[in-house]
Coordinates of C-alpha atoms in Angstrom, one line a residue:
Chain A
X1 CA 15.1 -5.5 -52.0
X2 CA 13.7 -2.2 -54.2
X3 CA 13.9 -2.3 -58.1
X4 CA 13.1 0.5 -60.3
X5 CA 12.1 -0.8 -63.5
X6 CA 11.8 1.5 -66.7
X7 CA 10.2 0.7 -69.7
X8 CA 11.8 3.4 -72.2
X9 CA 10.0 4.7 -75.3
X10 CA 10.4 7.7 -77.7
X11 CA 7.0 8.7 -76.5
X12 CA 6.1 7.3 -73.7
X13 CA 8.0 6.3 -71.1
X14 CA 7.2 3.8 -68.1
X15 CA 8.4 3.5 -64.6
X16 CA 7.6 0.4 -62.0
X17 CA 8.7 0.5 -58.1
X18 CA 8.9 -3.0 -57.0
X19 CA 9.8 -4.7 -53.8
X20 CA 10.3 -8.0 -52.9
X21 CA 9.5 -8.1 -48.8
X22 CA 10.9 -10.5 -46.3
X23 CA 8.0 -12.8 -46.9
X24 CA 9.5 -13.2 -50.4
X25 CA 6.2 -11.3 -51.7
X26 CA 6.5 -8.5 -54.3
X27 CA 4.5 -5.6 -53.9
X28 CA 3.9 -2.8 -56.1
X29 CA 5.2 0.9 -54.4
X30 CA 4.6 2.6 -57.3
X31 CA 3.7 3.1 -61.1
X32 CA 3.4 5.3 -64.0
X33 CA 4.4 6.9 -67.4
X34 CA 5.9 10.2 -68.7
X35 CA 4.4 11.0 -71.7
X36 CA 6.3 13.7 -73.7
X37 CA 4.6 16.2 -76.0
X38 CA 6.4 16.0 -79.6
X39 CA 5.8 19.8 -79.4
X40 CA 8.2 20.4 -76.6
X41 CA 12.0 20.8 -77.8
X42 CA 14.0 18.1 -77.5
X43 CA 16.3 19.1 -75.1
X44 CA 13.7 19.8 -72.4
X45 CA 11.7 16.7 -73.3
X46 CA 14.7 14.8 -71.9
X47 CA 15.1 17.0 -68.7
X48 CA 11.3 16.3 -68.2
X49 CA 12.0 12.3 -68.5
X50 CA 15.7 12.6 -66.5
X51 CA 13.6 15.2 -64.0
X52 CA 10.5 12.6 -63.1
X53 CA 12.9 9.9 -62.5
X54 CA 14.8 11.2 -60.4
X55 CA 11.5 12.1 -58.1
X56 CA 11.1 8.9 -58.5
X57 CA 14.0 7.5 -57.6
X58 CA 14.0 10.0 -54.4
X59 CA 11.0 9.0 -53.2
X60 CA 11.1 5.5 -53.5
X61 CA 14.6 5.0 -53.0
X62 CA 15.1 1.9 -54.8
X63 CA 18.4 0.2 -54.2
X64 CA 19.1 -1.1 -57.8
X65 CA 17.5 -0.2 -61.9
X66 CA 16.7 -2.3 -64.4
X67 CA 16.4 -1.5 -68.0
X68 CA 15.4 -3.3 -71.5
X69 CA 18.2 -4.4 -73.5
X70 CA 17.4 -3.5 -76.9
X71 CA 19.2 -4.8 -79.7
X72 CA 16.3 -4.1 -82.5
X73 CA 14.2 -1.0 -83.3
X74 CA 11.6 -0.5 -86.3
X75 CA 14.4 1.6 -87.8
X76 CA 17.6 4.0 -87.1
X77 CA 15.1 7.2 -87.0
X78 CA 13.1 5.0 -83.9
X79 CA 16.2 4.1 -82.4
X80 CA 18.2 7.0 -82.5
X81 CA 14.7 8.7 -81.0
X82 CA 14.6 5.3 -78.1
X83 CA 18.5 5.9 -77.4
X84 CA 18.3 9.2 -76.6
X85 CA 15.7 8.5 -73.8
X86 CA 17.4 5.5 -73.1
X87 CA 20.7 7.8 -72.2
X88 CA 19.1 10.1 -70.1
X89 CA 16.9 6.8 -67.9
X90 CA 20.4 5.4 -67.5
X91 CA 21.9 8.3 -66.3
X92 CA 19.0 9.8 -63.6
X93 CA 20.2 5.9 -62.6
X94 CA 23.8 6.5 -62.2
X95 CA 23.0 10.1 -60.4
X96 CA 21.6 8.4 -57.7
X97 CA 24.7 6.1 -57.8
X98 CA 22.3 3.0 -58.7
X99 CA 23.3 -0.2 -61.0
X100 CA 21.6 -0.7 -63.8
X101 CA 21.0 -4.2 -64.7
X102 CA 19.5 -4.6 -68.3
X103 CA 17.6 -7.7 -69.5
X104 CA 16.4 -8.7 -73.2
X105 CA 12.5 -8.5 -73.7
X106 CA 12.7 -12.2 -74.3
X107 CA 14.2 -12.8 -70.8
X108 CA 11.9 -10.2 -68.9
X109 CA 8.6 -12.1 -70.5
X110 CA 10.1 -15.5 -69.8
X111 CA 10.4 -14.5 -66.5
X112 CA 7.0 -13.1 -65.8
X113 CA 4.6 -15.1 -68.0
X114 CA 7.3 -18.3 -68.2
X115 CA 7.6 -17.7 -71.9
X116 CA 9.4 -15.8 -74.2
X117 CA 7.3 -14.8 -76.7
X118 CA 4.0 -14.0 -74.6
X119 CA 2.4 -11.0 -75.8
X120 CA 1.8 -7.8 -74.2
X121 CA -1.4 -8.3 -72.9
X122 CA 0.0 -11.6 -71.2
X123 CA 3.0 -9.6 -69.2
X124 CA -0.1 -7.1 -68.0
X125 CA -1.7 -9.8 -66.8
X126 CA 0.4 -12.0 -65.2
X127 CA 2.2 -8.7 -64.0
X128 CA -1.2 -7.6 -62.0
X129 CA -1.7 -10.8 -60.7
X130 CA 2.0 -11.4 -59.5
X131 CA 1.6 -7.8 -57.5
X132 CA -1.6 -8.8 -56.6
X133 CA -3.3 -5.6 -58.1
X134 CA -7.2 -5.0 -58.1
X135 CA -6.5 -3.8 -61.5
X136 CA -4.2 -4.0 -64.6
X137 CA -1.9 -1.4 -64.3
X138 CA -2.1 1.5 -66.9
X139 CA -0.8 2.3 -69.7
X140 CA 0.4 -0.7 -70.8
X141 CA 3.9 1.4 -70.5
X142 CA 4.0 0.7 -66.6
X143 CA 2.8 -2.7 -66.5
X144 CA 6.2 -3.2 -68.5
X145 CA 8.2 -1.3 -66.6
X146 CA 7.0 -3.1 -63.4
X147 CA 7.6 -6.6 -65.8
X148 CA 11.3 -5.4 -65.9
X149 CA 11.5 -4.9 -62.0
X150 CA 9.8 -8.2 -61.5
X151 CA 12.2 -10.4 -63.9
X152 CA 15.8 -8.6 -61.5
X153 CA 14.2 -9.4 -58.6
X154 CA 13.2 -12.9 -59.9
X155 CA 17.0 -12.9 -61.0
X156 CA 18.8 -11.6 -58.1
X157 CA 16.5 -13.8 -56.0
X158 CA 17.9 -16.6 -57.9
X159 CA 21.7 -15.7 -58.2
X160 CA 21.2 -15.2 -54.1
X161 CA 19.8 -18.5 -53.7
X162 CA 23.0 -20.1 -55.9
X163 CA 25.2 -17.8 -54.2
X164 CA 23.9 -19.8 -50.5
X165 CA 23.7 -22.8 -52.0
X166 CA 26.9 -23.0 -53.9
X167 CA 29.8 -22.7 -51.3
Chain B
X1 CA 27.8 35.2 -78.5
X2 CA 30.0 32.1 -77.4
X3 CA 28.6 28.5 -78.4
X4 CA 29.5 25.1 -77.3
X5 CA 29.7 22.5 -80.2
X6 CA 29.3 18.9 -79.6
X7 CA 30.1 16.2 -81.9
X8 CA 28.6 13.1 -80.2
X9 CA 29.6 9.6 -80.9
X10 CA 29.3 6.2 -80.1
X11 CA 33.3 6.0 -78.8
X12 CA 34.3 9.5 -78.6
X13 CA 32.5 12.7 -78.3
X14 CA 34.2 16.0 -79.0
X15 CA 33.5 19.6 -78.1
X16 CA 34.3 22.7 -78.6
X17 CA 33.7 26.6 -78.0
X18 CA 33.7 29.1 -80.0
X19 CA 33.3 33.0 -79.7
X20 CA 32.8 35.6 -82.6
X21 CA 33.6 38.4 -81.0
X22 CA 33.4 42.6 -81.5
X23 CA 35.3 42.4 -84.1
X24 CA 34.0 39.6 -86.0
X25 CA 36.5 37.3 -85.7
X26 CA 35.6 33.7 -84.6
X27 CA 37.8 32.3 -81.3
X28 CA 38.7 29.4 -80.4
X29 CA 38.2 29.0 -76.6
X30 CA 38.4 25.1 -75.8
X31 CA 38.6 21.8 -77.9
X32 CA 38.7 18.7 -77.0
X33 CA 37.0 15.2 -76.9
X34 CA 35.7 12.2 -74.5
X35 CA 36.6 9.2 -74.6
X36 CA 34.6 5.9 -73.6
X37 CA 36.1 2.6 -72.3
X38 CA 34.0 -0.2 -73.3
X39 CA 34.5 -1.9 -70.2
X40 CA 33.5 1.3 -68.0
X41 CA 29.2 0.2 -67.4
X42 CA 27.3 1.9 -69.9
X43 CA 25.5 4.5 -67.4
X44 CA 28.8 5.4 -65.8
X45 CA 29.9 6.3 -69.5
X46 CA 27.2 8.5 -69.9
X47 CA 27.6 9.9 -66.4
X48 CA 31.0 11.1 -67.3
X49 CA 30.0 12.3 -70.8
X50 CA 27.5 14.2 -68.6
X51 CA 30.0 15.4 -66.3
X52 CA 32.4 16.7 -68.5
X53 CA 30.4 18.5 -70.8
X54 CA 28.6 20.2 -67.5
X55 CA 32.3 21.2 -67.1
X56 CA 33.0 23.0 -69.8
X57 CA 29.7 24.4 -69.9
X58 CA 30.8 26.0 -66.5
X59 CA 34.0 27.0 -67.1
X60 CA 33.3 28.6 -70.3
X61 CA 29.9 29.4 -70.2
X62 CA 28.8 29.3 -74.1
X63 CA 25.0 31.0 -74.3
X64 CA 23.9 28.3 -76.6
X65 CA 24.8 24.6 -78.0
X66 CA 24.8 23.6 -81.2
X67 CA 24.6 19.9 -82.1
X68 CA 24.9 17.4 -85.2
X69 CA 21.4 16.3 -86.3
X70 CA 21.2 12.8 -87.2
X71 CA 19.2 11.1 -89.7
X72 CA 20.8 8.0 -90.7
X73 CA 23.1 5.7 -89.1
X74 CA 25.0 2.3 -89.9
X75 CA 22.7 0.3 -88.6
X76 CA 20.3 0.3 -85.6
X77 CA 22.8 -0.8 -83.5
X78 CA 24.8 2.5 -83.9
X79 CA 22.4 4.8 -83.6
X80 CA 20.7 3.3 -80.6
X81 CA 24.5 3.9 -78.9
X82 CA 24.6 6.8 -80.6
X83 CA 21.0 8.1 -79.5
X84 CA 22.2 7.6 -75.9
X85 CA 25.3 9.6 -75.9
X86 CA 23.1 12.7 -77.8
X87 CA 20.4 12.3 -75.2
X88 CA 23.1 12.9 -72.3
X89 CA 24.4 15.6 -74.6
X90 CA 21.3 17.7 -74.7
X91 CA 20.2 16.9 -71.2
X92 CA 23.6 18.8 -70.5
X93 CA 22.9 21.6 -72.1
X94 CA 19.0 21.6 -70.6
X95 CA 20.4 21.5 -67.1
X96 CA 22.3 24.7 -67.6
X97 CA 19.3 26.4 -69.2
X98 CA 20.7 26.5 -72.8
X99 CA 19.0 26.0 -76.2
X100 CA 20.3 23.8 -78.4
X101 CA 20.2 24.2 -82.2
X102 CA 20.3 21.2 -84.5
X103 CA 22.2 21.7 -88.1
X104 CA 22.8 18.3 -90.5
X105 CA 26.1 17.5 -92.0
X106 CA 25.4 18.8 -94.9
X107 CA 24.3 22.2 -93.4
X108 CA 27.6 21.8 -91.2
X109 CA 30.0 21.3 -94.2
X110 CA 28.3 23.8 -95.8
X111 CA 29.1 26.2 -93.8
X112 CA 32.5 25.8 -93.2
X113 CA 33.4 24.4 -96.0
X114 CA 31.3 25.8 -98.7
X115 CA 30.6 22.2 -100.0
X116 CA 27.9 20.4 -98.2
X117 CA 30.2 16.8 -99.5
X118 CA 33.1 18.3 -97.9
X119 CA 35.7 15.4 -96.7
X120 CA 36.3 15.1 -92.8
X121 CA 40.1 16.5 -93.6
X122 CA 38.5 19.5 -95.4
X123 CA 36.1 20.7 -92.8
X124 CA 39.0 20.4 -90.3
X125 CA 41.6 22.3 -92.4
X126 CA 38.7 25.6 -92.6
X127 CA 38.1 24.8 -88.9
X128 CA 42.2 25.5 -88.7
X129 CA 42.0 28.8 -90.8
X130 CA 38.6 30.3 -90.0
X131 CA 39.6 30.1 -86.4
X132 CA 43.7 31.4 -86.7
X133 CA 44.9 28.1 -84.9
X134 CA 48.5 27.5 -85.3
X135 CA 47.6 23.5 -85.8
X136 CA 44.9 21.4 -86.8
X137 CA 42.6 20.7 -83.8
X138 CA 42.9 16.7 -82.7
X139 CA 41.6 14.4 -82.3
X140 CA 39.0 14.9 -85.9
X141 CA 36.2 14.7 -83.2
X142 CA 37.2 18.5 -81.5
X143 CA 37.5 19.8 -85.0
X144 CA 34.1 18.5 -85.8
X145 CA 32.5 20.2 -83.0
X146 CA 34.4 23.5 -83.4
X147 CA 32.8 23.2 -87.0
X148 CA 29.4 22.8 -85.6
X149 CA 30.2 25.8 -83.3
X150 CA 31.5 27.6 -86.3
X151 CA 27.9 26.5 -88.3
X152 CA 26.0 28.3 -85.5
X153 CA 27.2 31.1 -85.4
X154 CA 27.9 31.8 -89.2
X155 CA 23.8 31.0 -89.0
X156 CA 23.0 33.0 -85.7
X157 CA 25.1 35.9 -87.6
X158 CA 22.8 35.7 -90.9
X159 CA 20.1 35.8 -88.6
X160 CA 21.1 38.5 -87.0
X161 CA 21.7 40.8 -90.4
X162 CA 18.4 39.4 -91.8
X163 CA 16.8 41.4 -88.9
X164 CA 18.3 44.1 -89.3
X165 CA 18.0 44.5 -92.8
X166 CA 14.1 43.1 -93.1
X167 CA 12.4 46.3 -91.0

């Protein structure tokens, strides 16, 4: 199974390819960010964002999305700013006819680091060594965006395993 | 010069188009609004908010888009929703090469209005006269984006003299 995992931000936003092969290991395919120049209008900043994902999306053909659920921002401005990328992520998803599964911050760093409140530099690490990386992956943008991939996987492992083992 | 409107909203998202044509007078050639069920997934809501404003876009092909800017919402809740459906908005309006302008209530209001604290049944009563309809527009949403077409082009038109008459 193929997760795209996207780490959305008003600035910056990260993208994660993960797989989990038949030897149940999970293996990084790709990773990156999309920065976005505050000088570039708006309306083409999101293009750019809904543009690159889609490559992505082509190229890797993952097979589902996951996304942060985000019930807090620093403010309306910031989350008015995050929804509007947020819109355009979840759409380039639903183009390519993908579900999009979204998971709280608290569940995607329980299920990488096993704890819910483990900071970022945690998830980077325990994200690079779960991939088994030579390095942590950069910016920290991808490494969460590959976190997010990592916890559906870990989750639609388990909900495969209960759907087997209950009858 | 023909220009989309779009009112977007958490629920429901009106549009509507407008022409000012040879003679000055301002047209009405479409209104009308989306509506979201909340138990449609979120990215196939903005997929069809997507959809159907790339429709109208097609079949009445404005030149530009104008849009509500947003400073302030309820709470972060709201404008992170709301964020979402602008993002789709303007990404709709990038993908058929158009620039979209941004104008604040107040500039909205003031416009059609003449009062930048202009109630909701004001603007659309002006929206009814300036544009010769025999009714009021409905739902509220459509006559709030005709207003924001209106807004445009009242502004593109100052514009326009102000060129003129500055050599």
């Amino acid at each position: 199974m193929r997760v795209l995992g996207i780490d959305c931000g008003g600035e910056c936003t990260g993208y994660g390819v993960v797989e989990l092969d038949g030897a149940g290991e999970l293996v990084c395919l790709a990773c990156g960010a999309i920065r976005l120049s505050p000088r570039e209008p708006l309306a083409r900043r999101l293009a750019r964002i809904y543009g690159e994902l889609g490559a992505v999306i082509e190229e890797h053909h993952p097979v589902e999305v996951a996304i942060e659920e985000i019930f807090y921002a620093l403010n309306v401005k910031s989350a008015l700013k995050l929804g509007q990328v947020r819109g355009v992520a979840m759409l380039a998803a639903a183009a390519a006819g993908l579900e999009v599964a979204e998971y709280s911050p608290l569940t995607i760093k329980a299920s990488v680091v096993g704890y819910g409140r483990a900071s970022k530099e945690q998830v980077q690490h325990m994200v690079t060594r779960l991939l088994g990386l030579p390095e942590a992956p950069e910016p920290m943008d991808a490494s969460d965006a590959l976190a997010i991939a990592i916890c559906h996987l870990h989750t639609a492992g388990t909900l495969e395993k209960q759907k087997v083992s209950i009858p």
